[in-house]
mmCIF file of C-alpha atoms in Angstrom:
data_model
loop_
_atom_site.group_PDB
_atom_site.id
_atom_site.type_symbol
_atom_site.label_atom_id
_atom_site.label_comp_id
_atom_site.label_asym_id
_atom_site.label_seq_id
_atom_site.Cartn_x
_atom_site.Cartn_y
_atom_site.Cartn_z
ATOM 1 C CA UNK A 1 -65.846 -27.435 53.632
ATOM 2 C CA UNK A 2 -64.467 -25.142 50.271
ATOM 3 C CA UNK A 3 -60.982 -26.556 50.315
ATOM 4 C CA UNK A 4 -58.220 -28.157 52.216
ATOM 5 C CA UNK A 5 -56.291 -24.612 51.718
ATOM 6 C CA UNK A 6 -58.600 -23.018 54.267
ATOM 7 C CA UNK A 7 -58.762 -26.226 56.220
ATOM 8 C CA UNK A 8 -58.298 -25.750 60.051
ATOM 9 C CA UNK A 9 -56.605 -28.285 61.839
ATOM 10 C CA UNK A 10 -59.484 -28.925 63.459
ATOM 11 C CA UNK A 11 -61.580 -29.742 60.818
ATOM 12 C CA UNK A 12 -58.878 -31.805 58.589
ATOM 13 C CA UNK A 13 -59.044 -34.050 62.171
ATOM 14 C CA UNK A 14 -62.980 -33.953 61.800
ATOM 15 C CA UNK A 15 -62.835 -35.328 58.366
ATOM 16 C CA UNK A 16 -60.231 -37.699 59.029
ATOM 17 C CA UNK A 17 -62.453 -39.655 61.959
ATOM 18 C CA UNK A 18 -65.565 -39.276 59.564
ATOM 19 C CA UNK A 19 -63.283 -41.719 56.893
ATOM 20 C CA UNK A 20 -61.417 -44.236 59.469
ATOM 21 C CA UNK A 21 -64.753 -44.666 61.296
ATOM 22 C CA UNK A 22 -66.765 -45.531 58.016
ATOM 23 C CA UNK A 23 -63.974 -47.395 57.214
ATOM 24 C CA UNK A 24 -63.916 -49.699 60.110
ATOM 25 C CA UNK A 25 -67.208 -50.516 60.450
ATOM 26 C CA UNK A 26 -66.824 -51.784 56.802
ATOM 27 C CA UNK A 27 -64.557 -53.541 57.492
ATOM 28 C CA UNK A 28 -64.217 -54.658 61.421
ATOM 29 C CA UNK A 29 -68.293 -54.277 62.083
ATOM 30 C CA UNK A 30 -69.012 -56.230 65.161
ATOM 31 C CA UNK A 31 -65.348 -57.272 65.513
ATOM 32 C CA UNK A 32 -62.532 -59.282 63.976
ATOM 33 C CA UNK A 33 -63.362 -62.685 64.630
ATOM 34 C CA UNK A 34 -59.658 -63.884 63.218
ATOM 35 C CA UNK A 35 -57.592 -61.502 65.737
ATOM 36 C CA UNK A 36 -59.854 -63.108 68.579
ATOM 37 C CA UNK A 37 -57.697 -65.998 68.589
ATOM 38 C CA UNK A 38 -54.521 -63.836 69.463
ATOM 39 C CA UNK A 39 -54.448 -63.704 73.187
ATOM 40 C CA UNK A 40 -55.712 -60.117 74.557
ATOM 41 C CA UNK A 41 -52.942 -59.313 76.962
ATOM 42 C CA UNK A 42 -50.269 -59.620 74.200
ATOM 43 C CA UNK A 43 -48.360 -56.414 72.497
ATOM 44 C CA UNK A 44 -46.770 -56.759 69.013
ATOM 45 C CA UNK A 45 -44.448 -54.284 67.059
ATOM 46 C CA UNK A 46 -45.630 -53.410 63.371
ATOM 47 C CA UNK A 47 -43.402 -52.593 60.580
ATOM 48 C CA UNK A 48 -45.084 -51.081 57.452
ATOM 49 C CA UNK A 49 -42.790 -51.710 54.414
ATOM 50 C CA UNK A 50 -42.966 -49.429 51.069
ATOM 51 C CA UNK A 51 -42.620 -52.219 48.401
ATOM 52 C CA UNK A 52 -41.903 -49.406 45.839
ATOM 53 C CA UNK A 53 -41.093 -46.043 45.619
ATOM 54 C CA UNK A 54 -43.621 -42.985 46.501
ATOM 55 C CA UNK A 55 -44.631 -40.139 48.497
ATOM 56 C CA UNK A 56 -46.214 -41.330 51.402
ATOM 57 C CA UNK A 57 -49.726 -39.536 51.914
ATOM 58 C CA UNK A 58 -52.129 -40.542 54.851
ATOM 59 C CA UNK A 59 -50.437 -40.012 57.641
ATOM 60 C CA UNK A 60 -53.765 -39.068 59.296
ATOM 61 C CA UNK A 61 -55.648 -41.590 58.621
ATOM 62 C CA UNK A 62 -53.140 -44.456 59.529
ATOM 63 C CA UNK A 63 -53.056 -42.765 62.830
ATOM 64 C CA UNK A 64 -56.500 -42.379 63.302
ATOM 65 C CA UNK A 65 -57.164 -46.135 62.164
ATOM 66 C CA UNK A 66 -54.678 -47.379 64.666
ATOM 67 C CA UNK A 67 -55.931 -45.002 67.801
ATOM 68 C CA UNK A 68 -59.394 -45.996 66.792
ATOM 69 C CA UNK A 69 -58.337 -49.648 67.744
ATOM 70 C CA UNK A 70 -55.888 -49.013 70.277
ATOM 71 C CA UNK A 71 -55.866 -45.549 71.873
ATOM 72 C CA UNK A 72 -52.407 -45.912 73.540
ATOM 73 C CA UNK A 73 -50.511 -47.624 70.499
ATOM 74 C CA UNK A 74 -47.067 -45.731 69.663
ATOM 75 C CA UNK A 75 -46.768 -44.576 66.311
ATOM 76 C CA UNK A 76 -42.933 -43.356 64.358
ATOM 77 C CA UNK A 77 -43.212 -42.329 61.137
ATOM 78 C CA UNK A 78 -39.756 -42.459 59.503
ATOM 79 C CA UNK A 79 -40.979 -41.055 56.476
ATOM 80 C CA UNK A 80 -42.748 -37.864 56.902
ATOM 81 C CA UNK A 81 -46.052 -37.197 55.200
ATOM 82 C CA UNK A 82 -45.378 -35.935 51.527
ATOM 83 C CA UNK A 83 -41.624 -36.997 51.544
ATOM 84 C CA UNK A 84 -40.304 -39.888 48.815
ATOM 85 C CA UNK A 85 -39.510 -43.504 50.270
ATOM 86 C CA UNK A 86 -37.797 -46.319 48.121
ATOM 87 C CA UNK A 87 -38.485 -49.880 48.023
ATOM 88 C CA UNK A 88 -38.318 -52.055 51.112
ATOM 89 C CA UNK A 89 -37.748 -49.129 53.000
ATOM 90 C CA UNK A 90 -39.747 -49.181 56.318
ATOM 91 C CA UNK A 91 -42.185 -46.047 56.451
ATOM 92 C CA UNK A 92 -43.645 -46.855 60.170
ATOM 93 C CA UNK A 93 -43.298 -48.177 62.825
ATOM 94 C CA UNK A 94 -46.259 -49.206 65.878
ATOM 95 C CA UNK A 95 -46.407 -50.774 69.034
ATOM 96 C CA UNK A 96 -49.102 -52.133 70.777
ATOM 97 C CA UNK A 97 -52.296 -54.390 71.481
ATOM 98 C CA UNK A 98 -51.692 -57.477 68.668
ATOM 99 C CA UNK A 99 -55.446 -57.756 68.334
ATOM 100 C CA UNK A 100 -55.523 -53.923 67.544
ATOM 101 C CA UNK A 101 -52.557 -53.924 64.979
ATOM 102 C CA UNK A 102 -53.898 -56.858 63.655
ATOM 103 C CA UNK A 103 -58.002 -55.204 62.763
ATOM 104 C CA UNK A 104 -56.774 -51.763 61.883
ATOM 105 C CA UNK A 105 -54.414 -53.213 59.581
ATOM 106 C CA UNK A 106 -56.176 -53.341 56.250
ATOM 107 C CA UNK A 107 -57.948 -50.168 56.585
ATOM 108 C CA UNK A 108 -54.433 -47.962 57.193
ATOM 109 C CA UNK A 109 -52.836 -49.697 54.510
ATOM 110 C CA UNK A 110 -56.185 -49.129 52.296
ATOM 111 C CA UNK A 111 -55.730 -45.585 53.347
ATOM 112 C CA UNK A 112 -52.010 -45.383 52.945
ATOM 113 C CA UNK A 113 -51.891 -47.377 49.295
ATOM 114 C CA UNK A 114 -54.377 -45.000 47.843
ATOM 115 C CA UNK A 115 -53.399 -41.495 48.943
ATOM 116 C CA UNK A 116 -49.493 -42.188 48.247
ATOM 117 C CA UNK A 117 -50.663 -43.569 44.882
ATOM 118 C CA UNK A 118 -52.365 -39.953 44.186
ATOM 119 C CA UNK A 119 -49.821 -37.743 45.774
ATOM 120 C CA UNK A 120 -47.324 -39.762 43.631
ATOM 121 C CA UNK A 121 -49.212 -39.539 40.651
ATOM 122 C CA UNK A 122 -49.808 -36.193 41.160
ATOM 123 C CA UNK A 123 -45.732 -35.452 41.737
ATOM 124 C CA UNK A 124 -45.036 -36.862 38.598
ATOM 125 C CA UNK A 125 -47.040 -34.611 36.239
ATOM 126 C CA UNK A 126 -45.658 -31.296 38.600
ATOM 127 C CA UNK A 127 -42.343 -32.610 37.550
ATOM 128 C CA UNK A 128 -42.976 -33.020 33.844
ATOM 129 C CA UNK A 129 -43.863 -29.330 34.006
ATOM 130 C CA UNK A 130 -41.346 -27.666 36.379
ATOM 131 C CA UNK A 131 -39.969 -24.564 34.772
ATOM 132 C CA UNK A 132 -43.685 -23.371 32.797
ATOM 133 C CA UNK A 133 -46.130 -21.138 34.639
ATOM 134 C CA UNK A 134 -49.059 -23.886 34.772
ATOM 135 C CA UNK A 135 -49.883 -25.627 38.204
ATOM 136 C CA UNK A 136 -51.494 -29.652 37.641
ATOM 137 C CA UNK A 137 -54.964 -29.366 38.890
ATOM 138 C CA UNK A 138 -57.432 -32.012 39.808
ATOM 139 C CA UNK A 139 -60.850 -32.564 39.239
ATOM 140 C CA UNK A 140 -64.393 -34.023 40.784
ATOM 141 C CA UNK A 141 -63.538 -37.786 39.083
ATOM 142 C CA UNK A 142 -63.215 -39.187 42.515
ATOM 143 C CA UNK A 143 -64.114 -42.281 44.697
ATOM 144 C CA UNK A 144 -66.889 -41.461 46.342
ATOM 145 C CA UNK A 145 -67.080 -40.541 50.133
ATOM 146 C CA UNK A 146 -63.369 -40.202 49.722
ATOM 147 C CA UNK A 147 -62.963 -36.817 47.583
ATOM 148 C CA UNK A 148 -61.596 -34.461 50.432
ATOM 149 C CA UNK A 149 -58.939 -37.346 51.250
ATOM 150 C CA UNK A 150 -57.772 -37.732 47.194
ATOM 151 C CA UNK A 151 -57.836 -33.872 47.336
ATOM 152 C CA UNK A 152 -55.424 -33.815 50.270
ATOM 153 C CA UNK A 153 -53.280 -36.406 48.373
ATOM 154 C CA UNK A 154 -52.825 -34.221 45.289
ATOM 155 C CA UNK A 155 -52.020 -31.299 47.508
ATOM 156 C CA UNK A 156 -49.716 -33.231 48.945
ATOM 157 C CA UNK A 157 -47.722 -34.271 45.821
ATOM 158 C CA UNK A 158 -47.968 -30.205 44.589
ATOM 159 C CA UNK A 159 -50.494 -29.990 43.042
ATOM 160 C CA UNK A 160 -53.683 -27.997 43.348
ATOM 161 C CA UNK A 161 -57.533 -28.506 44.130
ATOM 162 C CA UNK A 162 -60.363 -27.870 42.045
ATOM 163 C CA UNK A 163 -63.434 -26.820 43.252
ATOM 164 C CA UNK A 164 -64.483 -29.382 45.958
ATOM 165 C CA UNK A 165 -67.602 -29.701 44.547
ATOM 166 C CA UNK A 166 -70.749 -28.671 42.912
ATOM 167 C CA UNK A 167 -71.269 -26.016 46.374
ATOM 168 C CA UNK A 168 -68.580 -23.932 46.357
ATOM 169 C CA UNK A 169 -67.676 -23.227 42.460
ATOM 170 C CA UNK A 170 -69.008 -22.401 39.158
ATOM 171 C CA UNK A 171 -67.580 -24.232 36.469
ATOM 172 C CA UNK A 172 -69.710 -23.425 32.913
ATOM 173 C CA UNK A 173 -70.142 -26.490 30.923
ATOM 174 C CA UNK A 174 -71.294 -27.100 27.318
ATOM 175 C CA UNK A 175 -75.046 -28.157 28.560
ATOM 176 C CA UNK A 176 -75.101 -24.642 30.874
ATOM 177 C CA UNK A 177 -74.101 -22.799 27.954
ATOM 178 C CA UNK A 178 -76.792 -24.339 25.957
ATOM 179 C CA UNK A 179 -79.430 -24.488 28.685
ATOM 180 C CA UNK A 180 -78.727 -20.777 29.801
ATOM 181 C CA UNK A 181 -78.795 -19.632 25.704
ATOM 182 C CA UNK A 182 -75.389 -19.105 25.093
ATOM 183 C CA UNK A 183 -71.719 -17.980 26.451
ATOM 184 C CA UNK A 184 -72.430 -14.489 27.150
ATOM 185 C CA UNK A 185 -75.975 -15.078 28.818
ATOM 186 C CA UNK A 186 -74.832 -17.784 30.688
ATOM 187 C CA UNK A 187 -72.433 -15.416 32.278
ATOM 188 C CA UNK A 188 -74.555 -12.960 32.772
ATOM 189 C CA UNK A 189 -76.401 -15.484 34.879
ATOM 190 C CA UNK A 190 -73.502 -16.553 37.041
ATOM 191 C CA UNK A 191 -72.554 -12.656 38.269
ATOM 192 C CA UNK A 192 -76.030 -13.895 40.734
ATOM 193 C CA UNK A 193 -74.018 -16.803 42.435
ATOM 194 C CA UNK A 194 -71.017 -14.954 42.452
ATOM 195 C CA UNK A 195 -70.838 -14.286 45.761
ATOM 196 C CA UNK A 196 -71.168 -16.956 47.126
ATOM 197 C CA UNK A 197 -68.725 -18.702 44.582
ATOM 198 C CA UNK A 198 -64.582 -19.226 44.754
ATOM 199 C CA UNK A 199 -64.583 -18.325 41.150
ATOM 200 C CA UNK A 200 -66.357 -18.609 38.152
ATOM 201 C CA UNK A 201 -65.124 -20.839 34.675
ATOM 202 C CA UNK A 202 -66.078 -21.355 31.743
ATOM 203 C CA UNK A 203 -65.464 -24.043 29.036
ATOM 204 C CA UNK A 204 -65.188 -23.472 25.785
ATOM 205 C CA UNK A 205 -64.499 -25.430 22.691
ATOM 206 C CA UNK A 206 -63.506 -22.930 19.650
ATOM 207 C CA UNK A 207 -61.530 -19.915 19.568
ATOM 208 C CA UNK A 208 -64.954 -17.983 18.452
ATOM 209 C CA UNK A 209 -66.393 -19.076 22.208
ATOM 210 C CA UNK A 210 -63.227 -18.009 23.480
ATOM 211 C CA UNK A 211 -63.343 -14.298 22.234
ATOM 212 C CA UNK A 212 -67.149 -14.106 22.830
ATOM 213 C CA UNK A 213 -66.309 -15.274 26.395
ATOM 214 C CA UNK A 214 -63.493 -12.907 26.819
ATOM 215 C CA UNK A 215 -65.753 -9.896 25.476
ATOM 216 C CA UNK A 216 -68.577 -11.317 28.311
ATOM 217 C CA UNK A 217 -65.838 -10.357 30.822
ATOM 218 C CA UNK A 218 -64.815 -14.136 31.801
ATOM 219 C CA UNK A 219 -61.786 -14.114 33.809
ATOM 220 C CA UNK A 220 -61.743 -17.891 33.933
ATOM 221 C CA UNK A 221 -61.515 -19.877 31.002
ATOM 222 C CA UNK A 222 -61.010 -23.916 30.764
ATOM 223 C CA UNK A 223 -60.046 -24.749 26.957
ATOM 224 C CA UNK A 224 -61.629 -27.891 26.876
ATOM 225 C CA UNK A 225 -59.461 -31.225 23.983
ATOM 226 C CA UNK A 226 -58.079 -27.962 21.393
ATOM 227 C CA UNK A 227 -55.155 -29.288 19.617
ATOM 228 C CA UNK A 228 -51.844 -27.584 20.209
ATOM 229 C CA UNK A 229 -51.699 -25.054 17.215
ATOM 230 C CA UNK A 230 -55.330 -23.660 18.770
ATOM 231 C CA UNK A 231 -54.154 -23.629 22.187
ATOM 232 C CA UNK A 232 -51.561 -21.817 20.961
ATOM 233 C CA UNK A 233 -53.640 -19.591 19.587
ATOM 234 C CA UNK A 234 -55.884 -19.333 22.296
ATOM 235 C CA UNK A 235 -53.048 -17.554 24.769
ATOM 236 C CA UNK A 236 -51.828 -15.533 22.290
ATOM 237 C CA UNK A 237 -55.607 -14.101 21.888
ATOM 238 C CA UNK A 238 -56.170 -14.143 25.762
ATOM 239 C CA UNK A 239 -53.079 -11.746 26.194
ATOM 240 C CA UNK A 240 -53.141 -12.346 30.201
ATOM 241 C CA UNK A 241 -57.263 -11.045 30.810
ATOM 242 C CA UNK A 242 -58.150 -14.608 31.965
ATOM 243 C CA UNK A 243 -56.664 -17.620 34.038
ATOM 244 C CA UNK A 244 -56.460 -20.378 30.986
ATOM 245 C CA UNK A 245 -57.034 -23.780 31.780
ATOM 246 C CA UNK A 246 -56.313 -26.664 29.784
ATOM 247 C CA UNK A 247 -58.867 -29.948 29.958
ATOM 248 C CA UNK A 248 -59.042 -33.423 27.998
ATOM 249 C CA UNK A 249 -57.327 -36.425 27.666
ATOM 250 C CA UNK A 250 -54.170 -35.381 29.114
ATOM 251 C CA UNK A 251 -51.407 -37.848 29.790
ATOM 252 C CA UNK A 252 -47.868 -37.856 30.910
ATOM 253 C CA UNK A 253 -46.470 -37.555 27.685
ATOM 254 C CA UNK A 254 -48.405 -34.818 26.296
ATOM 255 C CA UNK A 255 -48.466 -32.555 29.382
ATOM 256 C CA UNK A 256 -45.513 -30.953 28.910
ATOM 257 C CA UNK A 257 -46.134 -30.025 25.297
ATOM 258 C CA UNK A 258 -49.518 -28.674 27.014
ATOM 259 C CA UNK A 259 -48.141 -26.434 29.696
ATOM 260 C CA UNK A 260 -45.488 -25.103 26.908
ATOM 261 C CA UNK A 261 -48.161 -22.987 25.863
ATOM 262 C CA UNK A 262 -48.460 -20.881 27.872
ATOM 263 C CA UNK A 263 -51.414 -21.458 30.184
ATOM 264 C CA UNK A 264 -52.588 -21.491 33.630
ATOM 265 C CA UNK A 265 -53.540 -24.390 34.991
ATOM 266 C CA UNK A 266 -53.789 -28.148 33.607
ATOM 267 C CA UNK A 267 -56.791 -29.992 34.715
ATOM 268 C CA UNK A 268 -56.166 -34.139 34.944
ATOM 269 C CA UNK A 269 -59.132 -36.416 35.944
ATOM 270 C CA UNK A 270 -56.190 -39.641 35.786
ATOM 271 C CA UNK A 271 -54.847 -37.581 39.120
ATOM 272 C CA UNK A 272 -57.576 -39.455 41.396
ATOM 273 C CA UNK A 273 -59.793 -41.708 38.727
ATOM 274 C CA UNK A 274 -56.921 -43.810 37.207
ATOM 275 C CA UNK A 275 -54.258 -44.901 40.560
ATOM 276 C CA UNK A 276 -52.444 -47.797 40.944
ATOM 277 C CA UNK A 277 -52.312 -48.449 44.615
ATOM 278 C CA UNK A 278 -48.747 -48.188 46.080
ATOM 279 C CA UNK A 279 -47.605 -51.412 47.479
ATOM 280 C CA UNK A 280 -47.287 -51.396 51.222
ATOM 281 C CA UNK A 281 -47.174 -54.497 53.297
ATOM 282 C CA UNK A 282 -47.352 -54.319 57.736
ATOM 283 C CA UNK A 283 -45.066 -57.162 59.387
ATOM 284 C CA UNK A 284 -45.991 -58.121 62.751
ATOM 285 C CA UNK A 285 -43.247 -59.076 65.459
ATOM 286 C CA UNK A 286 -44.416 -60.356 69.022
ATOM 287 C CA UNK A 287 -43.231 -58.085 72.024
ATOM 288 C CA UNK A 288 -41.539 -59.757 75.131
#
């Protein structure tokens, strides 16, 4: 799998079984020993309250978790996937077996809390730079066995993927450049892989790299912690040949300033490494 843009529905499905499955047997294994004691012929309605404001993100996976448990539970969103909900507002709704609401409870919301955290996240930085040409873009810096999931979260709050991973990208690093024997040997070296690659980037540090990178016939460029006056700099040398990305310690209040100048793309790791769950909580009410 290269990306979630070229995702079939089919195979977002696929990867969304692969997760809840793993994610049960973690935590439900040989089965819930604590919803045993509800009695198996009785149906409860589930409320799942948004104790803050987000965009919800996970809609697959709740689903999933709950079918997984109970195949014939009834599931209304009333907050579709991607859209903002405030606090205490109440984002689903499911009916069903009590034991199964009751196991597949933790694992949804784990789901749920997580990927609304990112596509929030994620929302916040397209905000801060709505009006400038440069798109917020993730990065690898995610929790393992759950990358594809975080990815779909920061699509969902507008932002864009990365590469997926170390498959179906090249993405020129300091140690490549000085493994390879410098910027415009190294890139001499990746025209091999290019076929089989979504693009090729490389990083560079000075505005001397830069030029010698441009001159190499880069057409991807990630401008990796260069202070404001070089980034500057930096576009105004580029003219348009390459796709400029911007890298390093970016934050919330420095983004803006960032995408002011004039590049491409702004690359945050914080995205998916540093979230703050979002703060759902599931009530249960017994059915007649």
């Amino acid at each position: 799998m290269s990306s979630f843009s070229d995702f079939s529905p089919e195979s977002l499905h696929a990867q969304v079984l692969l997760d809840v499955a793993r994610a049960l047997q973690e935590d439900v294994g040989g089965g819930d020993l604590t919803a045993a004691l509800v009695p198996p012929a009785r149906r409860a309605r589930a409320r799942v309250l948004a104790r803050e404001a987000a965009v919800i993100c996970g809609a697959p996976w709740v689903d999933a978790a709950l079918r997984a448990m109970d195949p014939g539970v009834r599931i209304t969103w009333h907050v579709a996937e991607g859209q903002r909900c405030a606090p205490d507002q109440v984002v689903l709704q499911a009916e069903g077996e009590a034991r199964a609401l009751l196991s597949a409870e933790r694992t949804a919301l784990n789901f749920l809390q997580l990927l609304s955290a990112v596509a929030t996240k994620t929302a916040t930085y397209v905000q801060a730079v709505q009006g400038t040409r440069a798109r917020i873009v993730d990065t690898r810096k995610t929790i393992p066995g759950l990358r594809l999931a975080q990815k779909y979260a920061v699509r969902t709050g507008g932002g864009t993927n990365h590469r997926i991973g170390l498959h179906d990208a090249v993405l020129i690093k300091e140690n490549h450049i000085a493994a390879a024997g410098g910027v415009t040997a190294v890139l001499r070296a990746a025209q091999q892989v290019a076929a089989r690659a979504q693009f090729i980037e490389i990083e560079v540090e000075t505005l001397a790299q830069l030029q010698e990178a441009l001159d190499a016939g880069a057409r991807m460029v990630l401008l990796d912690n260069m202070p404001l006056p070089m980034l500057h700099e930096a576009v105004r040398l580029n003219a348009g040949r390459a796709i400029l990305e911007i890298s390093g310690g970016v934050t919330l209040e420095s983004v803006r300033a960032l995408a002011d100048t004039g590049v491409d793309r702004i690359s945050i790791g914080a995205l998916t490494k540093d979230v703050k769950a979002t703060d759902f909580s599931m009530r249960l009410q017994e059915l007649p």
